[in-house]
Amino acid sequence: MMAFGRVIRFASHAAALLIALVWTTTTIGPVRADEPIEIFDAHMHYNWEPKPYYSVDEVLALFRKHRVTGILATSRPNTGTHALMDAKPQGLQIVPFIRPYRVRADIQTWFGDPFIFDLVQDEFKRGYYRGIGEFHISGKAADTEWVKRTVDFAVEHDLYLHAHADDIAVEILMRHNPRARIIWAHTGFGLSTDRVAEMLSKYPKLWGELSYRGGIVDGSGKLTAEWRALFERYPDRFLLGSDTWINERWQSYGDIMAGYRAWLAQLPPKIAAQIANGNAKALFGGER
């Protein structure tokens, strides 16, 4: 009888728990699945040539849809960045960088053009910029007077540099001024992970941005051993980006973010969160 009584009490307790669960579900709502990890897009172009592909409202809706909570904003010319800043969207951190280009042709000549340095100085007067770039530079082309002036200007005014560069050019930028802080667009594209690790070890103020970066996953979408090791060794040195340099990148924006989330899910949650958004927040958390 005592055993039977315990069964009855257990059944009553279980029934009470079930009733409580039903009450909670119906009054508070169903338990939601975890939201996708938030992403800070640290390589975003809102180009304005002569008008943008998406309106400002459409772009902001795209960020909300794909849970992008911060952007490193650039445009060619800088008109697109002005429009995003003027919108003052809620729930989106905008970190504006000065693009040293008026038109696409400036990519090939900016590093020897004194007018571009004037452009950078004039844009900076707006008072809200956090960096200069993305700019393109390769090899010894980085070893010019106007590039050095740009690097020194960035250091003087506490600005980051966003460099689409090979490892040789990055070394020259650092030699121009060892206090420079560089976000390395694409992290060398297909450069070996050994060389990437060497650069990160040598330059503590260098961060790798991963758009278009090859080798992170294999053909089946599995995170490769060498990149897993690199992320575990340098969890605080990587950023994500969309690189919306052409309209097709805007059209595939959701796929780009889904691709990041697929391999982030294969990392320890703390490291995944750092790469997805934490590192960018650490760099750009402060307001001007």
Short mmCIF file of C-alpha atoms in Angstrom, two decimals:
data_model
loop_
_atom_site.label_atom_id
_atom_site.label_comp_id
_atom_site.label_asym_id
_atom_site.label_seq_id
_atom_site.Cartn_x
_atom_site.Cartn_y
_atom_site.Cartn_z
CA MET A 1 0.00 0.00 0.00
CA MET A 2 2.84 2.39 0.81
CA ALA A 3 4.36 1.74 -2.64
CA PHE A 4 0.95 2.27 -4.24
CA GLY A 5 0.58 5.58 -2.36
CA ARG A 6 3.95 6.77 -3.66
CA VAL A 7 2.82 5.97 -7.22
CA ILE A 8 -0.37 7.98 -6.70
CA ARG A 9 1.57 10.94 -5.29
CA PHE A 10 4.06 10.78 -8.18
CA ALA A 11 1.23 10.70 -10.73
CA SER A 12 -0.45 13.68 -9.05
CA HIS A 13 2.82 15.62 -9.05
CA ALA A 14 3.41 14.84 -12.73
CA ALA A 15 -0.11 15.96 -13.59
CA ALA A 16 0.44 19.22 -11.74
CA LEU A 17 3.66 19.83 -13.67
CA LEU A 18 1.87 19.13 -16.95
CA ILE A 19 -0.91 21.58 -16.07
CA ALA A 20 1.69 24.21 -15.15
CA LEU A 21 3.53 23.68 -18.44
CA VAL A 22 0.30 24.01 -20.44
CA TRP A 23 -0.61 27.18 -18.53
CA THR A 24 2.83 28.68 -19.14
CA THR A 25 2.73 27.85 -22.85
CA THR A 26 -0.73 29.28 -23.39
CA THR A 27 -0.23 32.44 -21.35
CA ILE A 28 3.37 33.32 -22.18
CA GLY A 29 3.53 31.80 -25.64
CA PRO A 30 5.38 28.86 -27.19
CA VAL A 31 9.06 28.39 -26.47
CA ARG A 32 10.98 30.06 -29.29
CA ALA A 33 13.93 28.43 -31.02
CA ASP A 34 17.21 30.28 -30.61
CA GLU A 35 17.53 33.21 -32.97
CA PRO A 36 20.36 33.03 -35.51
CA ILE A 37 23.60 34.46 -34.19
CA GLU A 38 23.80 38.21 -34.76
CA ILE A 39 26.40 39.35 -37.28
CA PHE A 40 28.38 42.55 -37.61
CA ASP A 41 29.02 43.14 -41.32
CA ALA A 42 32.54 44.57 -41.30
CA HIS A 43 32.84 44.99 -45.08
CA MET A 44 29.79 46.66 -46.60
CA HIS A 45 29.63 48.96 -49.61
CA TYR A 46 26.54 51.07 -50.26
CA ASN A 47 27.75 52.45 -53.60
CA TRP A 48 25.95 55.41 -55.15
CA GLU A 49 26.82 55.35 -58.87
CA PRO A 50 24.79 57.33 -59.81
CA LYS A 51 22.15 55.89 -57.50
CA PRO A 52 22.04 52.84 -55.22
CA TYR A 53 20.62 49.46 -56.25
CA TYR A 54 18.47 49.39 -53.10
CA SER A 55 16.96 52.38 -51.34
CA VAL A 56 18.13 53.16 -47.81
CA ASP A 57 14.92 51.70 -46.37
CA GLU A 58 15.36 48.50 -48.38
CA VAL A 59 18.96 48.09 -47.24
CA LEU A 60 18.01 48.62 -43.60
CA ALA A 61 15.20 46.07 -43.97
CA LEU A 62 17.70 43.59 -45.40
CA PHE A 63 19.94 44.01 -42.36
CA ARG A 64 17.00 43.47 -40.01
CA LYS A 65 15.81 40.41 -41.92
CA HIS A 66 19.18 38.71 -41.63
CA ARG A 67 19.94 39.84 -38.06
CA VAL A 68 22.84 42.06 -38.99
CA THR A 69 23.18 44.42 -36.03
CA GLY A 70 26.22 46.42 -37.10
CA ILE A 71 27.93 47.51 -40.32
CA LEU A 72 31.26 48.96 -41.33
CA ALA A 73 29.79 51.36 -43.88
CA THR A 74 31.60 52.60 -46.98
CA SER A 75 30.47 53.77 -50.40
CA ARG A 76 31.83 55.06 -53.69
CA PRO A 77 31.55 58.01 -53.57
CA ASN A 78 30.89 58.62 -49.89
CA THR A 79 27.31 59.77 -50.59
CA GLY A 80 25.92 56.35 -49.67
CA THR A 81 27.57 56.45 -46.28
CA HIS A 82 26.17 59.94 -45.68
CA ALA A 83 22.66 58.62 -46.44
CA LEU A 84 23.01 55.71 -44.02
CA MET A 85 24.29 57.99 -41.27
CA ASP A 86 21.47 60.48 -41.86
CA ALA A 87 18.90 57.68 -41.50
CA LYS A 88 19.92 57.07 -37.86
CA PRO A 89 18.34 53.57 -37.80
CA GLN A 90 17.37 52.01 -34.49
CA GLY A 91 19.06 48.73 -33.59
CA LEU A 92 21.89 49.07 -36.13
CA GLN A 93 25.38 50.25 -35.26
CA ILE A 94 26.86 52.11 -38.22
CA VAL A 95 30.63 52.52 -38.26
CA PRO A 96 31.45 54.86 -41.17
CA PHE A 97 34.77 54.71 -43.04
CA ILE A 98 36.02 57.24 -45.61
CA ARG A 99 36.32 55.66 -49.05
CA PRO A 100 39.24 57.32 -50.90
CA TYR A 101 37.45 56.98 -54.27
CA ARG A 102 35.19 59.24 -56.30
CA VAL A 103 34.75 56.75 -59.16
CA ARG A 104 35.88 53.18 -59.74
CA ALA A 105 38.94 54.29 -61.76
CA ASP A 106 40.42 55.81 -58.57
CA ILE A 107 41.16 52.25 -57.40
CA GLN A 108 44.13 52.20 -59.78
CA THR A 109 45.54 55.65 -58.98
CA TRP A 110 44.53 56.84 -55.49
CA PHE A 111 47.88 55.96 -53.92
CA GLY A 112 49.70 58.53 -56.07
CA ASP A 113 47.01 61.20 -56.24
CA PRO A 114 47.28 64.21 -53.90
CA PHE A 115 43.65 65.11 -54.63
CA ILE A 116 42.55 61.90 -52.91
CA PHE A 117 44.41 62.88 -49.77
CA ASP A 118 42.52 66.21 -49.86
CA LEU A 119 39.27 64.23 -50.22
CA VAL A 120 40.11 62.17 -47.12
CA GLN A 121 40.84 65.28 -45.07
CA ASP A 122 37.66 67.03 -46.22
CA GLU A 123 35.46 64.02 -45.47
CA PHE A 124 37.00 63.66 -42.03
CA LYS A 125 35.62 67.09 -41.13
CA ARG A 126 32.15 65.53 -40.92
CA GLY A 127 33.24 64.36 -37.48
CA TYR A 128 31.84 60.84 -37.44
CA TYR A 129 34.31 58.69 -39.35
CA ARG A 130 36.10 55.79 -37.67
CA GLY A 131 38.45 54.72 -40.45
CA ILE A 132 39.72 55.00 -44.01
CA GLY A 133 38.98 52.39 -46.66
CA GLU A 134 38.34 49.97 -48.08
CA PHE A 135 41.23 50.88 -50.37
CA HIS A 136 43.11 48.65 -52.79
CA ILE A 137 46.89 48.41 -52.68
CA SER A 138 49.34 45.76 -53.81
CA GLY A 139 53.04 45.14 -53.22
CA LYS A 140 55.41 48.06 -53.50
CA ALA A 141 52.63 50.38 -54.68
CA ALA A 142 52.07 50.90 -50.95
CA ASP A 143 55.47 52.53 -50.65
CA THR A 144 54.50 56.04 -51.77
CA GLU A 145 54.40 59.44 -50.15
CA TRP A 146 50.60 59.69 -50.33
CA VAL A 147 50.03 56.27 -48.84
CA LYS A 148 52.34 57.12 -45.96
CA ARG A 149 50.52 60.42 -45.45
CA THR A 150 47.22 58.54 -45.36
CA VAL A 151 48.55 56.06 -42.80
CA ASP A 152 49.97 58.84 -40.64
CA PHE A 153 46.70 60.78 -40.89
CA ALA A 154 44.81 57.71 -39.69
CA VAL A 155 47.13 57.23 -36.73
CA GLU A 156 47.00 60.92 -35.83
CA HIS A 157 43.19 60.91 -35.78
CA ASP A 158 42.66 57.48 -34.20
CA LEU A 159 41.27 55.94 -37.38
CA TYR A 160 41.43 52.35 -38.61
CA LEU A 161 42.62 51.43 -42.09
CA HIS A 162 40.64 48.94 -44.18
CA ALA A 163 43.11 47.53 -46.70
CA HIS A 164 42.42 45.24 -49.64
CA ALA A 165 46.07 44.26 -49.87
CA ASP A 166 48.52 41.45 -50.25
CA ASP A 167 50.81 40.59 -47.35
CA ILE A 168 53.69 42.62 -48.83
CA ALA A 169 51.56 45.79 -48.93
CA VAL A 170 50.31 45.18 -45.37
CA GLU A 171 53.93 44.96 -44.20
CA ILE A 172 54.70 48.27 -45.91
CA LEU A 173 51.66 49.95 -44.36
CA MET A 174 52.82 48.80 -40.94
CA ARG A 175 56.32 50.02 -41.66
CA HIS A 176 54.98 53.46 -42.56
CA ASN A 177 53.67 53.77 -39.02
CA PRO A 178 53.87 50.89 -36.48
CA ARG A 179 50.91 52.40 -34.60
CA ALA A 180 48.59 51.78 -37.54
CA ARG A 181 45.51 49.62 -36.96
CA ILE A 182 44.57 47.62 -40.03
CA ILE A 183 41.53 45.58 -40.97
CA TRP A 184 42.82 43.24 -43.66
CA ALA A 185 40.06 42.83 -46.23
CA HIS A 186 39.75 39.19 -47.35
CA THR A 187 42.70 38.14 -45.16
CA GLY A 188 44.91 37.49 -48.15
CA PHE A 189 42.27 35.64 -50.22
CA GLY A 190 44.09 32.30 -50.74
CA LEU A 191 47.19 33.04 -48.69
CA SER A 192 48.33 30.06 -46.62
CA THR A 193 47.11 29.85 -43.04
CA ASP A 194 50.74 29.61 -41.92
CA ARG A 195 51.44 33.02 -43.46
CA VAL A 196 48.21 34.46 -42.05
CA ALA A 197 49.23 33.23 -38.60
CA GLU A 198 52.68 34.75 -39.07
CA MET A 199 51.15 38.13 -39.93
CA LEU A 200 48.73 38.08 -36.99
CA SER A 201 51.56 37.14 -34.62
CA LYS A 202 53.88 39.84 -35.97
CA TYR A 203 51.26 42.61 -35.99
CA PRO A 204 48.97 42.72 -32.92
CA LYS A 205 46.98 45.58 -34.50
CA LEU A 206 45.99 43.58 -37.57
CA TRP A 207 42.56 41.99 -37.92
CA GLY A 208 41.47 39.65 -40.72
CA GLU A 209 38.12 40.24 -42.47
CA LEU A 210 36.85 37.06 -44.11
CA SER A 211 34.74 37.93 -47.17
CA TYR A 212 35.89 35.99 -50.25
CA ARG A 213 38.46 34.18 -48.10
CA GLY A 214 39.19 30.72 -49.50
CA GLY A 215 39.90 27.52 -47.61
CA ILE A 216 37.73 28.07 -44.54
CA VAL A 217 35.44 25.15 -45.39
CA ASP A 218 35.88 22.06 -47.56
CA GLY A 219 33.65 20.95 -50.42
CA SER A 220 31.05 19.58 -48.02
CA GLY A 221 30.86 22.77 -45.96
CA LYS A 222 32.92 21.39 -43.07
CA LEU A 223 35.30 23.77 -41.33
CA THR A 224 38.85 22.81 -42.31
CA ALA A 225 41.32 21.76 -39.64
CA GLU A 226 43.78 24.56 -40.40
CA TRP A 227 41.15 27.28 -40.14
CA ARG A 228 39.65 25.79 -37.01
CA ALA A 229 43.13 25.89 -35.46
CA LEU A 230 43.61 29.49 -36.59
CA PHE A 231 40.27 30.61 -35.13
CA GLU A 232 41.04 28.85 -31.85
CA ARG A 233 44.50 30.42 -31.70
CA TYR A 234 43.32 33.95 -32.63
CA PRO A 235 39.62 34.14 -31.70
CA ASP A 236 39.81 37.91 -31.20
CA ARG A 237 41.36 38.76 -34.58
CA PHE A 238 38.70 37.96 -37.17
CA LEU A 239 35.67 39.79 -38.58
CA LEU A 240 32.95 38.93 -41.11
CA GLY A 241 31.87 40.92 -44.15
CA SER A 242 29.53 40.81 -47.13
CA ASP A 243 31.57 42.93 -49.57
CA THR A 244 28.54 44.20 -51.49
CA TRP A 245 30.67 45.70 -54.26
CA ILE A 246 28.26 44.65 -57.01
CA ASN A 247 24.47 44.26 -57.14
CA GLU A 248 24.71 40.47 -57.18
CA ARG A 249 26.19 40.55 -53.69
CA TRP A 250 23.13 42.43 -52.43
CA GLN A 251 20.88 39.90 -54.17
CA SER A 252 22.66 37.03 -52.41
CA TYR A 253 23.05 38.83 -49.07
CA GLY A 254 20.98 36.25 -47.16
CA ASP A 255 23.00 33.39 -48.63
CA ILE A 256 26.26 35.08 -47.62
CA MET A 257 25.10 35.44 -44.01
CA ALA A 258 23.75 31.87 -43.98
CA GLY A 259 27.11 30.62 -45.22
CA TYR A 260 28.88 32.31 -42.32
CA ARG A 261 26.43 30.93 -39.80
CA ALA A 262 26.88 27.41 -41.16
CA TRP A 263 30.58 27.27 -40.27
CA LEU A 264 30.27 29.44 -37.17
CA ALA A 265 27.96 26.74 -35.78
CA GLN A 266 30.88 24.32 -35.98
CA LEU A 267 32.97 26.39 -33.57
CA PRO A 268 32.68 26.65 -29.79
CA PRO A 269 29.89 29.18 -29.09
CA LYS A 270 32.20 31.70 -27.44
CA ILE A 271 34.58 31.79 -30.41
CA ALA A 272 31.68 31.90 -32.86
CA ALA A 273 30.18 34.91 -31.07
CA GLN A 274 33.52 36.72 -31.08
CA ILE A 275 33.97 36.31 -34.81
CA ALA A 276 30.32 36.99 -35.65
CA ASN A 277 30.03 40.26 -33.75
CA GLY A 278 32.09 40.47 -30.56
CA ASN A 279 35.39 41.47 -32.12
CA ALA A 280 33.79 44.27 -34.14
CA LYS A 281 32.00 45.53 -31.03
CA ALA A 282 35.30 45.51 -29.15
CA LEU A 283 36.95 47.56 -31.89
CA PHE A 284 34.11 50.00 -32.58
CA GLY A 285 32.07 49.98 -29.38
CA GLY A 286 32.82 53.53 -28.40
CA GLU A 287 30.88 56.43 -29.88
CA ARG A 288 32.65 59.48 -31.29
#
